[in-house]
């Protein structure tokens, strides 16, 4: 354990008084197996025999406070609440006395069990990979408290009850709070095996307990990166190249250095950094810089050019992601063939909190404060830059004001940018790097631009005999540390997810992929729901087109093809029923109304949505209502699940309506919310969320609410107008 982390942990421990600290241990052999939680629990005493590395999750202070250490980032998705619920449920803790703090960066103890020996938050895995692990930690703490009480009161442990943070023995009338027993419990051996509750006995799981971050965020006490202030700290902003691949040719920084409060101007690999005593000073000084850029290696293309190039690629076979039967043969001889092409622009993450980071270098190592999402990757990359060991890089995980994938950058882009600035000034001062909204919009990373070309053959009853889907788009994974694991036979799994696993019963199916080469320098990264952002749209809109061609009801058509997939069918049936699909929509006073549907699986969760719209005579429209059904296994906190579905619907709706990053002569044309709009509150439709009862283990909810929204919306617009939209964003297409 890093001595600095150890000291911080001890200080926090001592603040709450002597108590009990528990750690869950994970065998090294199991760490790389998705979904496998460690069976053993190790305490804060000597390390257990064997190759175990303690992974502390629970701390109980003498004041009765139960601290849950979260290995996952809280960026608004409810992770702190969900993880605390798992511990508190098995511990039978008083929810009011449960607090959460971010765990240090240490993959040996805090790895994401679905990612092997790596710590991080993403892929909607926080609750799913922690479900049994943290319940075991809570159950072990409870067992030790019970044993401590049994020994103190000299009664059988089997006669002791625990409820709401109180340990009691009915026959003798004795009771004690957790804090009273914590020190004695801490001296006991940790049980090797613990029994977990039967779901029928859950008191917190399945109920909407208040969120653990709400009060701090609404009162302004929550600590975000922008709140961090260190003695002597300088604030840095960076002048980035206007085109991807450009570099600095020359810099005239005289005017910038003359701005009062400016401490330094340094060249770094990503541009020119200005350091000052405040953000505003640094920003004004950056505006005074005279930078000449070298565009000789820059990419100078446009979105229009890319779509044209992609259409040429789509005319030829690509790398095969899935092949069932002989789709090409069936298409060649079929009497009825449908074809469609779908276009998707680059998208920005546009989180409320733009990119930022605080870093301090010392003789002992490097300290970082930020909304830390990718601990293991960031720790390794920073250590390499400074010539340190990874354990010498301490990452303080603060709240993040959204991310949608942006802060989980495989290249650690903004953290390394901060590190380069710190290195350029020889670490003489802590540095806070701040990106403006314009910086993030024009020099960030994007959801790739994609083109899909689909063909389907229908039989005499309108059922699909064959389905061919060709996808063209940049690889998120190529060139990243994940390439060996996630690109097989030329297929990036994130480019085809949601299409290669199409659930519909189609005997002949082909999905293939074209991935443009390295000459395309636009930086791309995962975006909320990753590949399903485009595959979900293409598959569900095309499926609607098949239903229309077959003169079939879109829900009934899907249900028949989903006979072998009961969880898809289950949410589809529930959403349709709750939306009143079988009944006609009430007529609009002015305009036409329509209803559309889509169903999609992502991150092992199943979501169906029904969208209702009203279209005016001039082509303008309003999204009136969205009915959402979700099957995500056991609902740990139904209120958080509803919030994530609602948030995903709003996020997906913004992208569907207006979201587009466009390129012209190699430059991003958008810069802020005025030309890259996010959804306004008056545009948010009425949303109803219905959660499928389930006994399955929990699966993700942060991302699966996004993919069905856009296809359900354009299917609704078609139902209202008869006009099929095949390119996003929708924009003014209905008015054309």
XYZ file of C-alpha atoms in Angstrom:
736
model
C 0.000 0.000 0.000
C 1.240 3.476 -0.854
C 2.338 5.195 2.371
C 0.469 8.336 1.474
C -2.771 6.447 0.911
C -2.131 4.519 4.100
C -1.678 7.721 6.084
C -4.822 9.289 4.677
C -6.794 6.151 5.522
C -5.441 6.150 9.067
C -6.304 9.802 9.575
C -9.859 9.267 8.367
C -10.112 6.170 10.520
C -8.940 8.001 13.625
C -11.340 10.881 13.041
C -14.245 8.503 13.520
C -12.664 6.892 16.562
C -11.354 3.402 17.055
C -13.513 0.956 15.192
C -13.810 -1.899 12.772
C -12.406 -1.889 9.263
C -13.186 -4.751 6.905
C -11.675 -5.743 3.620
C -12.943 -8.121 0.991
C -10.242 -10.205 -0.641
C -10.141 -11.524 -4.153
C -7.963 -14.407 -5.323
C -5.676 -13.312 -8.132
C -6.891 -16.179 -10.284
C -10.480 -14.998 -9.963
C -9.774 -11.336 -10.575
C -9.746 -11.810 -14.335
C -13.017 -13.745 -14.425
C -16.049 -11.546 -15.114
C -18.698 -11.683 -12.453
C -16.662 -13.682 -9.938
C -16.597 -12.186 -6.473
C -14.021 -13.215 -3.927
C -15.352 -15.726 -1.426
C -13.173 -14.697 1.489
C -13.154 -11.724 3.838
C -9.972 -10.441 5.437
C -9.827 -8.025 8.338
C -7.545 -5.146 9.113
C -5.130 -7.381 10.981
C -2.353 -9.559 9.537
C -2.779 -10.635 5.953
C -4.436 -14.017 5.486
C -2.458 -16.946 4.168
C -2.315 -17.308 0.429
C -2.050 -14.776 -2.391
C -4.729 -12.371 -1.230
C -4.735 -8.590 -1.396
C -7.144 -6.853 1.014
C -9.806 -4.689 -0.593
C -11.337 -2.526 2.163
C -14.994 -1.597 1.661
C -16.468 -1.139 5.132
C -15.378 0.948 8.090
C -17.403 1.252 11.272
C -16.431 4.000 13.705
C -16.991 4.201 17.451
C -19.683 6.797 16.776
C -21.683 4.195 14.840
C -20.976 5.710 11.446
C -20.723 3.125 8.682
C -18.389 4.271 5.916
C -18.610 2.509 2.572
C -15.572 2.969 0.350
C -16.702 3.191 -3.253
C -14.331 1.842 -5.871
C -16.516 3.485 -8.530
C -16.911 7.129 -9.524
C -20.102 8.995 -8.654
C -20.803 11.125 -11.710
C -24.516 11.562 -11.178
C -25.636 8.013 -11.922
C -26.304 7.022 -8.297
C -23.325 4.727 -7.757
C -22.614 5.890 -4.203
C -26.211 5.198 -3.218
C -26.356 1.810 -4.905
C -23.081 0.521 -3.464
C -23.969 1.759 0.012
C -27.318 -0.014 -0.279
C -25.619 -3.349 -0.924
C -23.466 -3.045 2.191
C -26.193 -1.618 4.407
C -28.660 -4.323 3.408
C -26.512 -7.196 4.632
C -25.209 -5.201 7.581
C -28.719 -4.157 8.663
C -27.324 -0.676 9.147
C -29.142 2.534 9.932
C -29.306 4.187 6.500
C -29.008 7.620 8.080
C -25.625 6.663 9.536
C -24.183 5.299 6.286
C -21.721 7.566 4.455
C -19.704 6.986 1.302
C -16.215 8.047 0.316
C -14.192 7.370 -2.796
C -11.649 4.573 -2.567
C -8.011 5.180 -3.500
C -6.556 3.988 -6.787
C -5.450 0.435 -6.151
C -6.420 -2.243 -8.662
C -5.143 -4.928 -6.329
C -7.994 -4.166 -3.927
C -10.526 -2.170 -5.908
C -10.548 -3.758 -9.346
C -13.694 -3.844 -11.436
C -14.470 -7.573 -11.338
C -15.712 -7.503 -14.942
C -12.472 -5.919 -16.164
C -9.951 -8.238 -14.571
C -7.040 -6.532 -12.780
C -8.176 -2.984 -13.533
C -10.039 -0.348 -11.542
C -12.502 1.951 -13.213
C -16.110 2.913 -13.827
C -17.828 2.356 -17.152
C -19.947 0.061 -19.237
C -22.742 0.327 -16.661
C -20.876 -2.170 -14.480
C -20.701 -0.518 -11.036
C -23.612 -2.297 -9.367
C -23.413 -5.416 -11.514
C -19.807 -6.247 -10.601
C -20.232 -5.254 -6.952
C -23.542 -6.945 -6.147
C -22.225 -9.991 -4.303
C -18.849 -8.506 -3.383
C -20.227 -5.672 -1.279
C -23.050 -7.733 0.153
C -20.403 -10.164 1.410
C -18.486 -7.295 2.973
C -21.627 -6.111 4.773
C -22.581 -9.613 5.874
C -19.123 -10.230 7.309
C -19.259 -6.995 9.301
C -22.650 -7.980 10.673
C -21.419 -11.427 11.686
C -18.477 -9.925 13.561
C -20.669 -7.430 15.397
C -23.015 -10.236 16.388
C -20.116 -12.357 17.626
C -18.734 -9.442 19.632
C -22.127 -8.948 21.279
C -22.505 -12.670 21.967
C -19.156 -12.789 23.733
C -19.825 -9.615 25.717
C -23.286 -10.712 26.843
C -22.400 -14.409 27.085
C -25.370 -15.491 25.004
C -25.605 -17.644 21.857
C -24.970 -15.694 18.658
C -27.996 -17.389 17.095
C -30.270 -15.552 19.548
C -29.028 -12.084 18.558
C -30.879 -9.830 16.134
C -29.617 -6.831 14.159
C -31.866 -4.093 12.864
C -31.340 -0.477 11.866
C -27.823 -0.269 13.302
C -28.704 -1.846 16.645
C -27.609 -5.273 17.893
C -30.041 -6.761 20.417
C -30.834 -9.851 22.476
C -34.529 -10.130 23.194
C -34.368 -12.634 26.065
C -31.968 -10.548 28.171
C -33.199 -7.183 26.924
C -29.673 -6.080 26.023
C -28.874 -3.929 23.043
C -25.923 -1.985 21.647
C -25.249 0.248 18.696
C -22.655 -0.631 16.087
C -20.239 1.932 17.512
C -20.284 0.325 20.962
C -19.250 -3.015 19.500
C -16.924 -1.858 16.738
C -13.643 -2.059 18.647
C -14.378 -5.530 20.059
C -15.541 -6.763 16.662
C -12.326 -5.498 15.111
C -10.320 -7.890 17.299
C -12.196 -10.960 16.071
C -11.164 -13.209 13.182
C -13.035 -12.461 9.992
C -15.384 -15.265 8.945
C -14.263 -17.149 5.863
C -17.824 -17.737 4.719
C -20.927 -15.664 5.289
C -24.549 -16.341 4.421
C -26.261 -13.692 2.334
C -29.904 -12.759 2.744
C -32.643 -14.367 0.762
C -34.089 -11.644 -1.498
C -37.461 -12.044 0.240
C -35.822 -10.634 3.374
C -34.438 -7.494 1.730
C -35.286 -4.276 3.551
C -33.270 -1.762 1.513
C -32.638 -3.475 -1.812
C -35.712 -2.938 -3.948
C -36.751 0.221 -2.116
C -36.049 3.840 -2.958
C -33.710 4.946 -0.189
C -32.630 8.624 -0.323
C -29.495 9.241 -2.369
C -26.247 9.702 -0.500
C -25.003 12.600 -2.628
C -28.155 14.721 -2.802
C -27.674 16.892 0.279
C -24.018 17.699 -0.457
C -24.814 18.594 -4.050
C -27.845 20.723 -3.296
C -26.082 22.632 -0.503
C -22.859 23.185 -2.428
C -20.749 21.064 -0.077
C -19.914 18.429 -2.667
C -16.318 18.611 -3.824
C -15.753 18.739 -7.555
C -12.399 19.330 -9.224
C -13.175 22.988 -9.733
C -13.523 23.360 -5.941
C -9.967 22.189 -5.220
C -7.570 24.910 -4.078
C -4.027 24.077 -3.018
C -1.412 26.474 -1.610
C 0.514 28.113 -4.429
C -1.654 26.495 -7.085
C -1.591 27.822 -10.641
C -4.484 27.565 -13.082
C -3.659 26.428 -16.608
C -5.488 26.670 -19.902
C -4.178 25.336 -23.197
C -4.293 26.732 -26.708
C -5.053 23.632 -28.783
C -4.515 23.290 -32.549
C -7.525 24.246 -34.670
C -7.136 21.022 -36.690
C -6.461 17.464 -35.609
C -2.855 16.578 -36.326
C -1.590 20.175 -36.318
C 1.415 21.134 -34.204
C 2.967 24.359 -32.939
C 5.329 26.007 -35.412
C 6.097 29.132 -33.396
C 4.799 31.101 -30.417
C 4.953 34.793 -29.568
C 3.996 34.948 -25.887
C 5.130 38.489 -25.015
C 1.604 39.899 -24.788
C 0.370 36.902 -22.817
C 3.191 37.140 -20.287
C 2.425 40.841 -19.838
C -1.054 40.121 -18.492
C -0.984 40.705 -14.684
C -1.167 37.411 -12.799
C 0.415 35.256 -15.515
C 3.099 32.974 -14.085
C 4.355 31.124 -17.170
C 3.747 30.063 -20.757
C 4.998 26.615 -21.784
C 4.882 24.449 -24.887
C 3.545 20.920 -24.417
C 2.748 18.146 -26.922
C -0.915 19.166 -27.198
C -0.361 22.907 -27.652
C 0.659 25.938 -25.603
C -0.252 26.215 -21.916
C -0.718 29.468 -20.039
C -0.419 29.392 -16.240
C -1.817 32.134 -14.033
C -3.262 32.902 -10.630
C -6.865 32.417 -11.817
C -8.813 30.886 -14.655
C -9.973 34.219 -16.029
C -6.444 35.588 -16.083
C -5.144 32.491 -17.853
C -7.971 32.645 -20.375
C -7.363 36.317 -21.181
C -3.653 35.653 -21.557
C -4.324 32.748 -23.899
C -6.308 35.111 -26.102
C -3.207 37.303 -26.289
C -0.983 34.467 -27.535
C 0.266 34.602 -31.104
C 0.556 30.967 -32.216
C 1.492 29.863 -35.721
C 0.306 26.323 -36.381
C 1.948 23.768 -38.631
C -0.849 22.067 -40.589
C 1.396 19.930 -42.787
C 0.301 16.731 -41.022
C -3.225 17.878 -40.214
C -6.410 16.190 -41.386
C -8.374 18.684 -43.467
C -11.445 16.715 -44.417
C -15.144 17.335 -43.822
C -18.191 15.442 -42.616
C -19.631 15.467 -46.121
C -16.436 13.984 -47.517
C -16.440 11.258 -44.880
C -20.017 10.240 -45.654
C -19.156 10.082 -49.357
C -16.114 7.920 -48.636
C -18.122 5.717 -46.309
C -20.786 5.130 -48.965
C -18.121 3.813 -51.311
C -16.848 1.470 -48.600
C -20.385 0.303 -47.859
C -20.667 -0.962 -51.439
C -18.049 -3.621 -50.726
C -17.902 -6.496 -48.191
C -16.240 -5.804 -44.845
C -14.818 -7.833 -41.968
C -17.461 -10.303 -40.847
C -18.848 -9.818 -37.337
C -21.644 -12.399 -37.631
C -22.715 -14.804 -40.328
C -25.757 -17.072 -40.060
C -26.801 -18.992 -43.152
C -26.449 -17.338 -46.568
C -27.850 -13.826 -46.449
C -26.282 -12.764 -49.763
C -27.689 -15.781 -51.558
C -31.197 -15.236 -50.235
C -31.075 -11.545 -51.085
C -29.977 -12.370 -54.612
C -33.015 -14.518 -55.364
C -35.689 -12.935 -53.162
C -38.828 -11.505 -54.772
C -39.036 -8.648 -52.264
C -35.947 -6.829 -50.972
C -35.901 -3.710 -48.817
C -32.882 -1.425 -48.583
C -32.067 1.525 -46.326
C -29.098 3.630 -45.348
C -28.660 5.397 -42.005
C -26.278 8.253 -41.216
C -24.898 9.243 -37.816
C -22.709 12.315 -37.152
C -19.896 12.767 -34.676
C -21.222 13.584 -31.212
C -19.686 15.427 -28.261
C -20.122 14.194 -24.693
C -21.186 17.680 -23.545
C -21.153 16.865 -19.821
C -22.152 19.702 -17.506
C -18.661 19.792 -15.973
C -16.024 20.289 -18.685
C -12.648 18.588 -18.427
C -10.442 19.561 -15.470
C -7.731 18.133 -13.252
C -5.505 19.173 -10.328
C -2.005 17.742 -10.010
C 0.870 18.172 -7.573
C 4.341 16.685 -7.947
C 6.712 16.114 -5.027
C 9.801 14.094 -4.203
C 7.553 11.271 -2.964
C 5.342 11.061 -6.032
C 2.375 12.638 -7.767
C -1.059 13.504 -6.392
C -4.097 13.993 -8.612
C -7.573 15.333 -7.831
C -10.333 14.873 -10.389
C -13.543 13.065 -11.229
C -11.492 9.911 -11.641
C -13.080 7.279 -13.885
C -10.188 5.138 -15.153
C -7.869 4.701 -12.180
C -5.592 1.919 -13.391
C -5.037 3.343 -16.864
C -4.528 6.894 -15.622
C -2.228 5.834 -12.813
C -0.002 3.869 -15.196
C 0.140 6.591 -17.848
C 0.986 9.355 -15.375
C 3.608 7.181 -13.691
C 5.264 6.463 -17.021
C 5.456 10.154 -17.910
C 7.105 11.074 -14.615
C 9.256 7.965 -14.327
C 7.425 6.836 -11.187
C 5.989 3.568 -10.017
C 2.189 3.402 -10.402
C 1.764 3.213 -6.622
C 3.549 6.579 -6.349
C 0.617 8.188 -8.193
C -2.190 8.944 -5.747
C -5.575 9.618 -7.337
C -8.177 11.399 -5.221
C -11.579 10.509 -6.685
C -13.929 13.485 -6.459
C -17.457 13.874 -7.765
C -17.788 14.381 -11.509
C -20.475 16.517 -13.083
C -21.288 13.923 -15.718
C -18.968 12.118 -18.091
C -20.912 9.919 -20.513
C -17.632 8.147 -21.242
C -15.436 11.217 -21.684
C -13.399 10.868 -18.486
C -12.648 7.201 -19.163
C -10.103 7.992 -21.839
C -7.783 5.077 -22.723
C -5.021 7.587 -23.498
C -5.545 9.587 -20.266
C -5.539 12.636 -22.512
C -6.391 15.486 -20.159
C -4.521 13.970 -17.211
C -1.368 13.626 -19.302
C -1.874 17.172 -20.554
C -1.853 18.316 -16.924
C 1.200 16.160 -16.238
C 3.091 17.677 -19.170
C 2.356 21.160 -17.835
C 3.540 20.195 -14.349
C 6.671 18.657 -15.843
C 7.325 21.727 -17.982
C 7.472 23.917 -14.860
C 9.578 21.318 -13.008
C 6.774 20.698 -10.536
C 7.386 23.993 -8.761
C 3.644 24.510 -8.139
C 0.432 22.487 -8.145
C -1.518 22.960 -11.366
C -5.243 23.036 -12.034
C -5.972 22.440 -15.704
C -9.323 23.819 -16.856
C -10.912 23.244 -20.237
C -13.626 25.655 -21.313
C -16.767 24.370 -23.003
C -15.228 25.466 -26.292
C -12.044 23.514 -25.564
C -14.014 20.358 -24.863
C -16.217 20.794 -27.925
C -13.424 21.529 -30.378
C -10.405 19.664 -29.018
C -11.983 16.716 -27.252
C -12.970 13.194 -28.234
C -16.160 12.232 -30.054
C -18.640 9.457 -30.712
C -17.564 8.320 -34.189
C -19.408 9.222 -37.358
C -21.085 6.084 -38.747
C -22.931 4.897 -41.821
C -25.109 1.756 -41.932
C -26.399 0.095 -45.085
C -29.079 -2.561 -44.581
C -30.883 -4.974 -46.892
C -33.555 -7.514 -46.051
C -35.448 -10.155 -47.983
C -39.073 -10.885 -47.057
C -41.070 -14.031 -47.698
C -44.663 -14.138 -48.903
C -45.976 -13.501 -45.382
C -43.688 -10.526 -44.877
C -41.299 -12.335 -42.523
C -37.579 -11.663 -42.933
C -35.686 -14.426 -44.720
C -32.388 -12.576 -44.783
C -30.784 -9.519 -43.174
C -27.550 -7.892 -44.280
C -26.089 -5.006 -42.297
C -22.914 -3.231 -43.320
C -21.399 -0.770 -40.820
C -18.736 1.830 -41.621
C -17.043 3.883 -38.925
C -13.915 4.579 -36.929
C -12.699 2.191 -34.282
C -12.735 3.442 -30.710
C -10.470 0.622 -29.605
C -7.767 0.620 -32.295
C -4.543 2.091 -30.918
C -5.712 1.781 -27.321
C -4.484 -0.705 -24.676
C -7.691 -2.676 -25.250
C -7.013 -3.488 -28.908
C -5.661 -7.037 -28.327
C -8.734 -7.952 -26.283
C -11.525 -6.188 -28.159
C -10.577 -6.340 -31.835
C -10.803 -9.819 -33.342
C -10.376 -10.607 -37.050
C -10.535 -6.892 -37.850
C -13.802 -6.319 -35.970
C -13.986 -3.795 -33.143
C -16.614 -5.229 -30.811
C -17.792 -1.742 -29.851
C -18.582 -0.897 -33.495
C -20.963 -3.817 -33.995
C -22.509 -4.392 -30.565
C -26.268 -4.182 -30.810
C -26.144 -5.429 -34.411
C -23.969 -8.538 -34.244
C -26.176 -9.798 -31.406
C -29.476 -8.975 -33.126
C -32.101 -11.031 -31.257
C -34.717 -11.393 -34.000
C -35.316 -14.838 -35.535
C -33.847 -14.353 -39.018
C -32.399 -17.514 -40.598
C -29.870 -15.769 -42.826
C -28.011 -12.888 -41.256
C -24.791 -11.076 -42.106
C -23.211 -8.202 -40.199
C -19.889 -6.854 -41.426
C -17.715 -3.827 -40.749
C -15.402 -1.372 -42.468
C -13.006 0.527 -40.217
C -11.318 3.550 -41.894
C -7.541 3.760 -41.547
C -5.195 5.806 -39.393
C -5.210 8.735 -41.825
C -8.471 9.846 -40.258
C -7.168 11.760 -37.230
C -10.434 12.792 -35.579
C -10.115 11.486 -31.988
C -12.951 9.165 -31.023
C -14.079 7.576 -27.801
C -16.997 5.738 -26.266
C -20.138 7.803 -25.768
C -23.056 6.908 -23.557
C -24.185 3.409 -24.708
C -21.238 3.171 -27.159
C -22.030 1.044 -30.252
C -25.704 0.824 -29.412
C -25.988 4.580 -30.024
C -26.089 3.829 -33.753
C -26.788 0.099 -34.068
C -29.915 0.414 -31.933
C -31.252 3.084 -34.256
C -30.424 1.317 -37.525
C -31.794 -2.062 -36.446
C -34.992 -0.780 -34.848
C -35.899 1.690 -37.583
C -35.222 -0.926 -40.261
C -37.288 -3.467 -38.320
C -40.115 -0.941 -38.350
C -39.715 -0.566 -42.101
C -40.030 -4.348 -42.460
C -43.204 -4.351 -40.361
C -44.723 -1.616 -42.529
C -43.792 -3.535 -45.702
C -45.441 -6.631 -44.223
C -48.543 -4.580 -43.326
C -48.075 -5.787 -39.749
C -48.399 -4.109 -36.383
C -44.863 -3.088 -35.314
C -45.220 -4.568 -31.815
C -46.813 -7.823 -32.967
C -44.232 -8.165 -35.754
C -41.381 -7.867 -33.267
C -43.011 -10.136 -30.700
C -43.255 -12.985 -33.180
C -39.571 -12.669 -34.071
C -38.567 -12.493 -30.387
C -40.116 -15.797 -29.328
C -36.685 -17.141 -28.322
C -35.812 -14.002 -26.338
C -38.284 -13.674 -23.457
C -36.575 -10.708 -21.778
C -36.704 -8.618 -24.965
C -40.310 -9.696 -25.446
C -41.115 -9.018 -21.804
C -40.138 -5.344 -21.836
C -41.705 -4.848 -25.252
C -45.007 -6.279 -24.050
C -44.900 -4.222 -20.843
C -44.085 -0.932 -22.590
C -46.801 -1.492 -25.180
C -49.384 -2.331 -22.533
C -48.547 0.651 -20.341
C -48.589 2.955 -23.367
C -52.020 1.720 -24.433
C -50.620 0.537 -27.760
C -53.795 -1.373 -28.629
C -55.898 1.807 -28.485
C -55.689 4.642 -31.026
C -54.096 7.872 -29.880
C -56.512 10.714 -29.178
C -56.607 13.102 -32.119
C -54.625 16.323 -31.892
C -56.459 19.654 -31.959
C -53.917 20.922 -34.462
C -51.690 18.517 -36.361
C -51.152 14.784 -36.537
C -50.231 12.320 -33.835
C -48.099 9.216 -34.021
C -46.732 6.470 -31.829
C -43.529 4.499 -32.326
C -41.726 1.686 -30.558
C -38.222 0.258 -30.178
C -36.600 -2.430 -28.035
C -32.902 -2.954 -27.460
C -30.489 -4.775 -25.185
C -27.281 -3.123 -24.054
C -25.021 -3.820 -21.085
C -27.108 -6.920 -20.313
C -30.224 -4.849 -19.659
C -33.354 -4.834 -21.789
C -35.267 -1.646 -22.533
C -38.343 -0.960 -24.647
C -39.758 2.488 -25.252
C -42.927 3.813 -26.824
C -42.810 7.435 -27.983
C -45.813 9.612 -28.733
C -45.500 12.737 -30.897
C -47.640 15.543 -32.263
C -46.602 17.000 -35.632
C -47.842 20.429 -36.685
C -48.736 21.400 -40.250
C -45.407 23.181 -40.727
C -43.418 20.053 -39.812
C -42.504 21.145 -36.312
C -43.240 18.534 -33.696
C -43.412 17.889 -29.993
C -42.494 14.731 -28.149
C -45.468 14.296 -25.844
C -44.775 11.122 -23.920
C -42.259 8.315 -23.524
C -43.236 5.036 -21.879
C -40.209 3.000 -20.879
C -39.980 -0.588 -19.626
C -36.673 -1.871 -18.274
C -35.468 -5.298 -17.186
C -32.204 -4.834 -15.301
C -32.452 -7.770 -12.927
C -32.964 -7.058 -9.244
C -33.820 -3.390 -8.820
C -31.389 -2.253 -6.112
C -32.902 1.240 -5.930
C -35.986 1.754 -8.125
C -35.786 5.538 -7.844
C -32.221 5.588 -9.172
C -33.225 3.249 -12.003
C -36.093 5.534 -12.970
C -33.781 8.541 -12.822
C -31.266 6.848 -15.102
C -33.931 5.875 -17.610
C -35.302 9.433 -17.551
C -31.809 10.878 -17.908
C -30.945 8.501 -20.733
C -34.149 9.427 -22.523
C -33.342 13.133 -22.201
C -29.750 12.584 -23.327
C -30.829 10.444 -26.269
C -33.540 12.911 -27.232
C -31.064 15.793 -27.385
C -28.836 13.813 -29.732
C -31.788 12.727 -31.859
C -33.162 16.237 -32.241
C -30.092 18.404 -32.721
C -26.844 16.636 -31.719
C -24.117 16.863 -34.350
C -20.438 17.690 -34.446
C -19.648 18.654 -38.020
C -16.247 19.145 -39.609
C -15.244 21.538 -42.354
C -11.683 21.826 -43.640
C -10.580 19.731 -40.682
C -12.111 21.996 -38.058
C -15.018 21.405 -35.690
C -17.771 23.902 -36.462
C -19.511 23.790 -33.069
C -18.218 25.414 -29.898
C -20.834 25.607 -27.126
C -24.448 24.961 -26.241
C -25.697 27.630 -28.651
C -24.673 25.515 -31.657
C -24.540 22.107 -29.961
C -27.801 22.286 -27.984
C -28.624 20.024 -25.085
C -32.230 19.348 -24.184
C -34.078 22.219 -22.514
C -36.504 21.516 -19.706
C -39.468 22.651 -21.818
C -38.528 20.030 -24.426
C -38.568 17.138 -21.968
C -41.599 14.936 -22.534
C -43.670 13.194 -19.923
C -41.775 10.014 -19.043
C -43.150 6.878 -17.407
C -40.718 4.166 -16.299
C -41.856 0.646 -15.502
C -39.404 -1.814 -13.967
C -39.804 -5.511 -14.698
C -39.836 -7.629 -11.530
C -36.830 -9.926 -11.647
C -34.778 -12.299 -9.545
C -31.772 -12.071 -11.896
C -28.574 -10.381 -10.723
C -28.525 -6.611 -11.343
C -27.296 -5.315 -14.679
C -26.523 -1.836 -15.978
C -28.859 1.157 -16.006
C -26.568 4.129 -16.737
C -26.569 3.616 -20.507
C -29.369 1.248 -21.665
C -32.044 3.955 -21.564
C -30.413 5.837 -24.462
C -30.532 3.505 -27.520
C -34.307 2.919 -27.931
C -35.296 6.581 -27.767
C -34.208 7.821 -31.207
C -35.602 4.873 -33.201
C -38.890 4.933 -31.299
C -39.095 8.663 -31.995
C -38.545 8.463 -35.763
C -40.900 5.484 -35.922
C -43.507 7.680 -34.224
C -42.851 10.487 -36.693
C -43.353 8.055 -39.554
C -46.635 6.894 -38.035
C -47.787 10.517 -37.901
C -46.490 11.743 -41.264
C -45.585 8.784 -43.476
C -42.112 10.283 -43.838
C -39.181 8.050 -42.940
C -36.149 9.694 -41.334
C -32.891 7.793 -41.779
C -30.300 10.342 -40.705
C -29.648 11.904 -37.332
C -30.108 14.483 -36.020
C -33.708 14.968 -37.109
C -33.343 18.753 -37.170
C -35.570 20.307 -39.803
C -36.043 17.201 -41.941
C -39.805 17.108 -41.459
C -40.029 20.679 -42.703
C -38.098 19.952 -45.896
